[in-house]
PDB file of C-alpha atoms in Angstrom:
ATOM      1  CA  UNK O   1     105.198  78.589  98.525  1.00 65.00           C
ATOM      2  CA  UNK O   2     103.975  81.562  96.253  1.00 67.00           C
ATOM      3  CA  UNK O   3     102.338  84.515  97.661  1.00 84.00           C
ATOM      4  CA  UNK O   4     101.663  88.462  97.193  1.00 91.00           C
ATOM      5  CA  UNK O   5     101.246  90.661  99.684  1.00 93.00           C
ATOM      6  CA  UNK O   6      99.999  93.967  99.048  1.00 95.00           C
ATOM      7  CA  UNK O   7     100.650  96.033 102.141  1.00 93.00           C
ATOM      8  CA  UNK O   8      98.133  98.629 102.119  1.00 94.00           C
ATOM      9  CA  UNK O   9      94.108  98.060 102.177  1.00 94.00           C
ATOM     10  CA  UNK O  10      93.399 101.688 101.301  1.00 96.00           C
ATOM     11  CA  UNK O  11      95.851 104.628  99.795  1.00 98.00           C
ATOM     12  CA  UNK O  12      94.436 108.036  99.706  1.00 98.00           C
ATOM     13  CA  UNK O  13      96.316 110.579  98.193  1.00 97.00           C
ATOM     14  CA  UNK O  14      95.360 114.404  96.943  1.00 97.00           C
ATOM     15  CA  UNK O  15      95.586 115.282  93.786  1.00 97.00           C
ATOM     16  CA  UNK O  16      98.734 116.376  92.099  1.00 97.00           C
ATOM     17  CA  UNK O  17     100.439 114.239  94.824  1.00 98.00           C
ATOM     18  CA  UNK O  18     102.642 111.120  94.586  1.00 98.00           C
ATOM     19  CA  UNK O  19     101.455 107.726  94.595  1.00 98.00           C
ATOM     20  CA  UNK O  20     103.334 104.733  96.181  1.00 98.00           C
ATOM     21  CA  UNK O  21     101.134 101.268  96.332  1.00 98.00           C
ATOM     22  CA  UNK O  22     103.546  98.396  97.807  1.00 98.00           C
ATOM     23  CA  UNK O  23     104.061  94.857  97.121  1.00 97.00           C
ATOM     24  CA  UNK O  24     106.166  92.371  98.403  1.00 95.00           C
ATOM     25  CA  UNK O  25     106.211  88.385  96.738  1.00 92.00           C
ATOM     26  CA  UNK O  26     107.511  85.409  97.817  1.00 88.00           C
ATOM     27  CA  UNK O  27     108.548  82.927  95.384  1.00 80.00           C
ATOM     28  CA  UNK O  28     111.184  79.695  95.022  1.00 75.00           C
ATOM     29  CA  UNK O  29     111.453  80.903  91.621  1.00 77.00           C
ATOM     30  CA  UNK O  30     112.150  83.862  89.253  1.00 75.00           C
ATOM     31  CA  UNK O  31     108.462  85.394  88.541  1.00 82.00           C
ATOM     32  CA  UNK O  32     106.740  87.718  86.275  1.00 87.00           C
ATOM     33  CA  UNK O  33     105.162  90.416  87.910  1.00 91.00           C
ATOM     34  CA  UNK O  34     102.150  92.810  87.019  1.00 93.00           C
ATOM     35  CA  UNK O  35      99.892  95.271  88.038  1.00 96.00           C
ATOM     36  CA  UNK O  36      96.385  95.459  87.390  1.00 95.00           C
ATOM     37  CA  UNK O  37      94.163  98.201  87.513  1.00 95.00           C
ATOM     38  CA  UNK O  38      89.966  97.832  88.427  1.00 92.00           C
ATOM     39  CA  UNK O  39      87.537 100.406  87.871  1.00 90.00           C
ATOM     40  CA  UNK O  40      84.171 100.751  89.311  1.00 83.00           C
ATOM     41  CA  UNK O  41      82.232  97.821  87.501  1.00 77.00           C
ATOM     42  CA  UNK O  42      85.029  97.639  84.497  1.00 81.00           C
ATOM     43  CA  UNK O  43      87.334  95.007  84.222  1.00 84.00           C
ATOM     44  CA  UNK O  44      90.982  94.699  84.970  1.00 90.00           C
ATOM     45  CA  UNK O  45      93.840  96.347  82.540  1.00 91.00           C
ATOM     46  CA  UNK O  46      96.943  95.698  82.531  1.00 91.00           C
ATOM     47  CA  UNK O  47      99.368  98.424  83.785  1.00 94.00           C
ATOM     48  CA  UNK O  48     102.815  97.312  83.648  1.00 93.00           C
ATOM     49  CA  UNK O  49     104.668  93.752  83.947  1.00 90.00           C
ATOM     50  CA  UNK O  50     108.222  92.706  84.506  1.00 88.00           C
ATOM     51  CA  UNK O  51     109.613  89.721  83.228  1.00 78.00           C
ATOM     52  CA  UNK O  52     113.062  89.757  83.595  1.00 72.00           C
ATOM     53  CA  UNK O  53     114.313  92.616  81.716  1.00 72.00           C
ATOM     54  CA  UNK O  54     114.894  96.176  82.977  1.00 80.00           C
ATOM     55  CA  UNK O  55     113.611  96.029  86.347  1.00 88.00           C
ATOM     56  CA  UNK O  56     112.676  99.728  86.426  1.00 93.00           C
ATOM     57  CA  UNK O  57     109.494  98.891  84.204  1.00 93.00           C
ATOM     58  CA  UNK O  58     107.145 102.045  82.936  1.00 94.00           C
ATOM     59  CA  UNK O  59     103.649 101.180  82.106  1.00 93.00           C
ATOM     60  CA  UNK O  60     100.402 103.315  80.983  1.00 93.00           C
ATOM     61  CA  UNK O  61      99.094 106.310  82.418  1.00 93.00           C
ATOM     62  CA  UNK O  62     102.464 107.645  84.058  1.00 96.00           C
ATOM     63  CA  UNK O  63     102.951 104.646  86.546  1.00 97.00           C
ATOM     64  CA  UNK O  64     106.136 102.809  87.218  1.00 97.00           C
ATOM     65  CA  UNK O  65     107.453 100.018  88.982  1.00 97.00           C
ATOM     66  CA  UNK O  66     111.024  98.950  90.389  1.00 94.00           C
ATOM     67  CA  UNK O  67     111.954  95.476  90.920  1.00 92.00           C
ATOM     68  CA  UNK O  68     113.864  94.586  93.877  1.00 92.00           C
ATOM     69  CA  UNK O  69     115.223  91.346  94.209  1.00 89.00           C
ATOM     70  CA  UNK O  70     116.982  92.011  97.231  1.00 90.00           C
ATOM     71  CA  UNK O  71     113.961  93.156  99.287  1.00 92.00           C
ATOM     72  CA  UNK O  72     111.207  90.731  96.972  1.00 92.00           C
ATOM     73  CA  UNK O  73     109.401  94.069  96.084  1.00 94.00           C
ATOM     74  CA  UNK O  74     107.653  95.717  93.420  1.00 95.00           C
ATOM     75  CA  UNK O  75     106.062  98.803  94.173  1.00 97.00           C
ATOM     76  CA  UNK O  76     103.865 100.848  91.880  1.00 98.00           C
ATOM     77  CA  UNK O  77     104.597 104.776  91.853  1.00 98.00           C
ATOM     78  CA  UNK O  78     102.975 107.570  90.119  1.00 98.00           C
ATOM     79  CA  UNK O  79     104.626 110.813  90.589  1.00 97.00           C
ATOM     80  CA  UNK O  80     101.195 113.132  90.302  1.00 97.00           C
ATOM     81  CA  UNK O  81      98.246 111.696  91.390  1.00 97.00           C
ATOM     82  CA  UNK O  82      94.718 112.400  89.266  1.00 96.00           C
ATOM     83  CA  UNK O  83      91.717 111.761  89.666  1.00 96.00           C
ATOM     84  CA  UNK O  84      90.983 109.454  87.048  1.00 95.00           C
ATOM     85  CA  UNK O  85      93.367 107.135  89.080  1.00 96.00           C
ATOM     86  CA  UNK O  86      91.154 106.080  91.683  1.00 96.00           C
ATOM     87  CA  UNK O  87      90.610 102.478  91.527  1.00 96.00           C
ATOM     88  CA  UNK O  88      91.200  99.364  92.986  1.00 95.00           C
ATOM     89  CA  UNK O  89      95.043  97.973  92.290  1.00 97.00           C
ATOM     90  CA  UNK O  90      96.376  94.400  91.968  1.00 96.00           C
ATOM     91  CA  UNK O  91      99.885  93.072  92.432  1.00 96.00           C
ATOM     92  CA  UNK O  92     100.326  89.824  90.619  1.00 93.00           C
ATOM     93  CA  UNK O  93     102.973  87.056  90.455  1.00 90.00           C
ATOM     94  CA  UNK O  94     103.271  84.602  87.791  1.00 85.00           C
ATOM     95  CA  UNK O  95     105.679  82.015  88.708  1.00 74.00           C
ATOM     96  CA  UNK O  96     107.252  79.842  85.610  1.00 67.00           C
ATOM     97  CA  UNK O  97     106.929  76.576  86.835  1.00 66.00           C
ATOM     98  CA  UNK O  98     103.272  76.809  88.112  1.00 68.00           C
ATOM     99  CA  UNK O  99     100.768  77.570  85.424  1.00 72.00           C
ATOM    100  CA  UNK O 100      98.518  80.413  87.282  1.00 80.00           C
ATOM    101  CA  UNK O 101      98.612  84.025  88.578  1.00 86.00           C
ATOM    102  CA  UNK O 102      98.429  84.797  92.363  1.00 87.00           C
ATOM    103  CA  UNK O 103      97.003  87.974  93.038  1.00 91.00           C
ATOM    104  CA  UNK O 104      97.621  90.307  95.905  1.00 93.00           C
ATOM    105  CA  UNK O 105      94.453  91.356  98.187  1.00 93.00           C
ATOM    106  CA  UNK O 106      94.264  94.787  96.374  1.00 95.00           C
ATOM    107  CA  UNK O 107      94.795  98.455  97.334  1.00 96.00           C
ATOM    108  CA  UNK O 108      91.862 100.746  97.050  1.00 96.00           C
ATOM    109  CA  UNK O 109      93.440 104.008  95.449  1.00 97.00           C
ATOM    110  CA  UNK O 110      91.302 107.472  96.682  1.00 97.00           C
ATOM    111  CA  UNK O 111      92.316 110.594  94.885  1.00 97.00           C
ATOM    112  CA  UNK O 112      91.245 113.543  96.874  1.00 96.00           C
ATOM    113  CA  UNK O 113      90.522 117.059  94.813  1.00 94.00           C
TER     114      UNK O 113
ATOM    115  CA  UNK Q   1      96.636  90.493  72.659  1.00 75.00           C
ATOM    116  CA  UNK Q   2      93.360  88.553  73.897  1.00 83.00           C
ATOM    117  CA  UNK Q   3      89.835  89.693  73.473  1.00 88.00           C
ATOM    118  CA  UNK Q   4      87.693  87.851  75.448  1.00 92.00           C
ATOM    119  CA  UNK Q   5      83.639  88.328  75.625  1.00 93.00           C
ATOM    120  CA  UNK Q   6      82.042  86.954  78.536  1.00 95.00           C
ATOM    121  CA  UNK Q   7      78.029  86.350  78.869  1.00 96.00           C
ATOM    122  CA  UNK Q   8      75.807  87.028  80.514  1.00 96.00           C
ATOM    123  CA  UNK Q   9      77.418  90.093  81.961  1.00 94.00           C
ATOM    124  CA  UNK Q  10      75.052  89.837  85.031  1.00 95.00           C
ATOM    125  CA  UNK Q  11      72.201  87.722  86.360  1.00 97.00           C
ATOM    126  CA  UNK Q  12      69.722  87.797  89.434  1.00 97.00           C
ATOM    127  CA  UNK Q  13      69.105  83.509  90.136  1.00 97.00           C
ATOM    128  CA  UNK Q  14      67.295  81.827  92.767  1.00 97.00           C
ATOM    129  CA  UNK Q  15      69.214  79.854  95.535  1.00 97.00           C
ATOM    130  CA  UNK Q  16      68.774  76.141  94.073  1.00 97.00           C
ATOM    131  CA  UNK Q  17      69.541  76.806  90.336  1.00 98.00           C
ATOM    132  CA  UNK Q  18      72.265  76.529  88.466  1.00 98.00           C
ATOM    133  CA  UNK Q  19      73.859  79.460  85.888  1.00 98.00           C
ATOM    134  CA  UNK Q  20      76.195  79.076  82.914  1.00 98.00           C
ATOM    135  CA  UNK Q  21      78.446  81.703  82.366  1.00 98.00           C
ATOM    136  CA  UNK Q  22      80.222  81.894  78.699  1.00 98.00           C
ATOM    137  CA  UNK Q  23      83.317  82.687  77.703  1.00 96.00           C
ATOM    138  CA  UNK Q  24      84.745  82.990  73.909  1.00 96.00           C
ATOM    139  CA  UNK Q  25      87.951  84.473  73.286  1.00 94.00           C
ATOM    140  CA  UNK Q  26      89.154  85.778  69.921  1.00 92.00           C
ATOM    141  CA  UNK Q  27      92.178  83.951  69.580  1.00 89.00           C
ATOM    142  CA  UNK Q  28      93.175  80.411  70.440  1.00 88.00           C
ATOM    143  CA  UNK Q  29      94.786  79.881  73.943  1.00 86.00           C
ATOM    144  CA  UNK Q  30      96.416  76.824  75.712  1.00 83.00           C
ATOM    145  CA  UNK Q  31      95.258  77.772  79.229  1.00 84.00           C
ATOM    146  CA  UNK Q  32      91.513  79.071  80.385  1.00 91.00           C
ATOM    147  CA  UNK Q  33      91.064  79.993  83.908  1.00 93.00           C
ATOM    148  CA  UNK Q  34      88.036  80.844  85.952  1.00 96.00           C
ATOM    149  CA  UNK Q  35      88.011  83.060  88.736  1.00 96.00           C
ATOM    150  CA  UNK Q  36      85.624  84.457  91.577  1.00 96.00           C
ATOM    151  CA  UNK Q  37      86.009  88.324  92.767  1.00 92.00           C
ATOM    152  CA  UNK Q  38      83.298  87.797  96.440  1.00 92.00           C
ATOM    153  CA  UNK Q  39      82.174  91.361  96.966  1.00 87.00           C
ATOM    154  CA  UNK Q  40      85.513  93.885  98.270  1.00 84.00           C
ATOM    155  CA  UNK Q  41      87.999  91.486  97.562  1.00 87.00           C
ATOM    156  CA  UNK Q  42      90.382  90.297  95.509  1.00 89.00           C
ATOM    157  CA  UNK Q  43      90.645  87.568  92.820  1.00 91.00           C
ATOM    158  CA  UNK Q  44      89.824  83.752  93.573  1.00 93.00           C
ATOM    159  CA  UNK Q  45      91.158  81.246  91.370  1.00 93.00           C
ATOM    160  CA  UNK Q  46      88.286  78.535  90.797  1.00 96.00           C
ATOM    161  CA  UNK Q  47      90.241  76.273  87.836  1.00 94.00           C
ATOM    162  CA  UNK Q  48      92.442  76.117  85.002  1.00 92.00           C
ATOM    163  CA  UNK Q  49      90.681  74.925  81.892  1.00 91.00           C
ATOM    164  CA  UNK Q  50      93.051  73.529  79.283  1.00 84.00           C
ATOM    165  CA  UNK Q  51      91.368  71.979  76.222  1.00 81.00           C
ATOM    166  CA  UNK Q  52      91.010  68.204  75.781  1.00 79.00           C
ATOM    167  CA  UNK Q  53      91.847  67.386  79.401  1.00 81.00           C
ATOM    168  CA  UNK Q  54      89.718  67.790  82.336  1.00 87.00           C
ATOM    169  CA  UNK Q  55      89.461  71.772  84.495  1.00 92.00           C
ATOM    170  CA  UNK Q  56      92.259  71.936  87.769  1.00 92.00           C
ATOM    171  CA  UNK Q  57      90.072  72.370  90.792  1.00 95.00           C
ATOM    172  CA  UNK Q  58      92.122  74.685  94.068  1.00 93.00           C
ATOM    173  CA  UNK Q  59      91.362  73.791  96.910  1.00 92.00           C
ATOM    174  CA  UNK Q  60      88.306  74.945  98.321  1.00 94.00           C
ATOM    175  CA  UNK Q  61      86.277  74.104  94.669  1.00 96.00           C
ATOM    176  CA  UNK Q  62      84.619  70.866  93.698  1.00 96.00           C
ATOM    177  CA  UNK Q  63      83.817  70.314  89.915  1.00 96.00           C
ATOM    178  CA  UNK Q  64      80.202  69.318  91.363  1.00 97.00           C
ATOM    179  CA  UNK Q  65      79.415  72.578  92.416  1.00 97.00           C
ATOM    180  CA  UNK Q  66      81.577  74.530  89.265  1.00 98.00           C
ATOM    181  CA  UNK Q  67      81.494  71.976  86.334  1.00 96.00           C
ATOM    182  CA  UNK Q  68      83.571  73.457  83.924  1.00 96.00           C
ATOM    183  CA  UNK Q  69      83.215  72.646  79.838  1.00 94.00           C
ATOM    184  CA  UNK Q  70      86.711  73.618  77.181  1.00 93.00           C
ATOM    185  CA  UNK Q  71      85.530  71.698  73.938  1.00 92.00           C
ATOM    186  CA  UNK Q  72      87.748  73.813  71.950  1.00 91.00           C
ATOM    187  CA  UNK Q  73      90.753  76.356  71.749  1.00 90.00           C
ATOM    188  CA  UNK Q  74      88.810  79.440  72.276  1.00 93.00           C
ATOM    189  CA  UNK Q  75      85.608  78.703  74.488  1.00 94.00           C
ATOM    190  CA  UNK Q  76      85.085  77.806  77.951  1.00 95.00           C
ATOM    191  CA  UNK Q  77      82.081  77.489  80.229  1.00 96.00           C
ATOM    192  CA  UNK Q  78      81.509  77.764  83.944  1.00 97.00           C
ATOM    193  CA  UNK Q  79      78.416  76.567  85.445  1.00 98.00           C
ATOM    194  CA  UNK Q  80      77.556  77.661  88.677  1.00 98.00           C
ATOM    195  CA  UNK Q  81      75.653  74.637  90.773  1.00 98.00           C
ATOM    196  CA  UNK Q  82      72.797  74.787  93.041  1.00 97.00           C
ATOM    197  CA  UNK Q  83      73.420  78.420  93.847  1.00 97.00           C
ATOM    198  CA  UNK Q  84      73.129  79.762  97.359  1.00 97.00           C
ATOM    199  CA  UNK Q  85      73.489  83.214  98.161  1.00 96.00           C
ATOM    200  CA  UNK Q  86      76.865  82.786  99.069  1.00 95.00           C
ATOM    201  CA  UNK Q  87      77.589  81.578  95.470  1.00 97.00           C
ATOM    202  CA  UNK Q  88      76.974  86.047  94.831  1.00 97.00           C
ATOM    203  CA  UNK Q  89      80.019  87.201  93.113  1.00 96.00           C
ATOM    204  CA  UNK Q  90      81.971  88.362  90.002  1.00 94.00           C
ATOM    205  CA  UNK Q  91      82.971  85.565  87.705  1.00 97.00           C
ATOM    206  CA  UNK Q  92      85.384  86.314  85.604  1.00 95.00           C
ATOM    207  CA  UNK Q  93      87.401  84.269  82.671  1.00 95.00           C
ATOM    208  CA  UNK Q  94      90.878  85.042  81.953  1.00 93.00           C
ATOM    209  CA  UNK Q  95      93.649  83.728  79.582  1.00 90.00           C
ATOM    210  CA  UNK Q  96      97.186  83.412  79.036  1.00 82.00           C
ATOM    211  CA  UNK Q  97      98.834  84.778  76.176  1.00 72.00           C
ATOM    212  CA  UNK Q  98     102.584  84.177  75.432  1.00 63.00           C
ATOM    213  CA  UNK Q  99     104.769  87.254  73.968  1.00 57.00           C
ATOM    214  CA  UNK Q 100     107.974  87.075  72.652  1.00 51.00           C
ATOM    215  CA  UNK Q 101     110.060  84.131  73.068  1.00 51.00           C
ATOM    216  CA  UNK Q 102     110.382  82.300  76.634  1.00 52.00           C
ATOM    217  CA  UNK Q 103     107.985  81.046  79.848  1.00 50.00           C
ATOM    218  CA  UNK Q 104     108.278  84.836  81.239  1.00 54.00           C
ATOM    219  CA  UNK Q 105     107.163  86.491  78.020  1.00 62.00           C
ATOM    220  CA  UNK Q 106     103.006  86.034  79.847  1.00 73.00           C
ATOM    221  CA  UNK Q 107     100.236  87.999  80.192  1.00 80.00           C
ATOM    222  CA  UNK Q 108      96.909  87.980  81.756  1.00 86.00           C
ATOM    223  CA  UNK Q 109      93.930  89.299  79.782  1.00 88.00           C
ATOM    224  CA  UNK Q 110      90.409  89.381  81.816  1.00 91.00           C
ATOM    225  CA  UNK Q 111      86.650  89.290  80.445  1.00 89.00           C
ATOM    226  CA  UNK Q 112      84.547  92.229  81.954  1.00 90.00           C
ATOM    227  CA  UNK Q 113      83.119  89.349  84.610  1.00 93.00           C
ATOM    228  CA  UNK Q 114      80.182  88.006  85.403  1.00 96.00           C
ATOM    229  CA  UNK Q 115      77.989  90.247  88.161  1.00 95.00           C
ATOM    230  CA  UNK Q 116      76.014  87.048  89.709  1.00 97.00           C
ATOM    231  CA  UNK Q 117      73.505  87.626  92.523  1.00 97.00           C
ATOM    232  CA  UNK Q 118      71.573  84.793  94.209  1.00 97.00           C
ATOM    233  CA  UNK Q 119      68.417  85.318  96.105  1.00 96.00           C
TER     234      UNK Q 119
END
């Protein structure tokens, strides 16, 4: 079975500070992996996405993610925090032999001043 | 990349009607799907829409209740049956896009959504 588990509800972080939203998978087969970012009443942008290639993957706005096979992770990581960063965030697996996206539950990112 | 425009971006319906929400994307794509965001939480999948064949229901949806319409390569329609207030949600129509060469070489590309409230 295919699933994403995004381990934290609700990050809050002040500003200037480092960010670390986790995700663990679990997959029979070698995925593609994303993060997704939702504003307030916008709609979701894509932030980075592995798919097999480096597995230290930088996507917009500073944020980063490392693939770990070994531990089925793939963490998102910002090193400063700002305040334009506060959003909701979505881990998502795409798994090759099943034609859909599974997305985590989402983790609500506060940015304190 | 995948534009897609979604309509209408919000409605207020009584319980008992039914809504249509539209989506047109600016590029032709195999694979369609429909999703529901219920209020503080994450993304539902309703279907997969792939043109000429009929919409993939997950378990949990019936194409009575979310008849689904792909007559072509870049347009898709959701209708939302006999609404109840439960049926209050975001919509939202997404694609697939390939990149590059190879399965893995995917991407997801949202509409804005669909605000729907029942009353």
């Amino acid at each position: 079975a295919q699933s994403v588990t995004q381990l934290d509800s609700h990050v809050s972080v002040s500003e200037g500070t480092p960010v670390l939203l986790r995700c663990n998978y679990s997959s029979s087969y070698s995925p593609s992996l994303f993060w997704y970012v939702q504003h307030p009443n916008k709609g979701l942008q894509l932030l980075l996405k592995y798919t097999s290639a480096a597995t230290l993957v930088k996507g917009i706005n500073g944020f980063e993610a490392e693939f770990k096979k070994s531990e089925t992770s793939f963490h998102l990581t910002k090193p400063s925090a700002h305040m334009s960063d506060a959003a909701e965030y979505f881990c998502v697996v795409r798994i090759i032999n099943f034609n859909k996206f599974y997305f985590g539950s989402g983790t609500k990112l506060n940015v304190k001043p | 990349s995948a534009v897609i425009s979604q309509k209408p971006s919000r409605d207020i319906c009584q319980r008992g009607t039914s809504l249509t929400i539209q989506c047109q994307v600016d590029s032709q794509v195999t694979m369609m799907f429909w999703y529901r965001q219920q209020p503080g939480q994450s993304l539902t999948l309703i279907a997969t829409a792939n043109q000429g064949s009929e919409a993939t229901y997950e378990s949990g949806f019936v194409i009575d209740k979310f008849p689904i319409s792909r007559p072509n390569l870049t347009f898709s329609t959701l209708t939302v049956s006999n609404m109840s207030p439960e049926d209050s949600s975001i919509y939202l129509c997404s694609v697939e896009d390939l990149w590059g060469v190879g399965e893995m070489n995917t991407e997801a590309f949202f509409g804005q959504g669909t605000r729907l409230t029942v009353v």
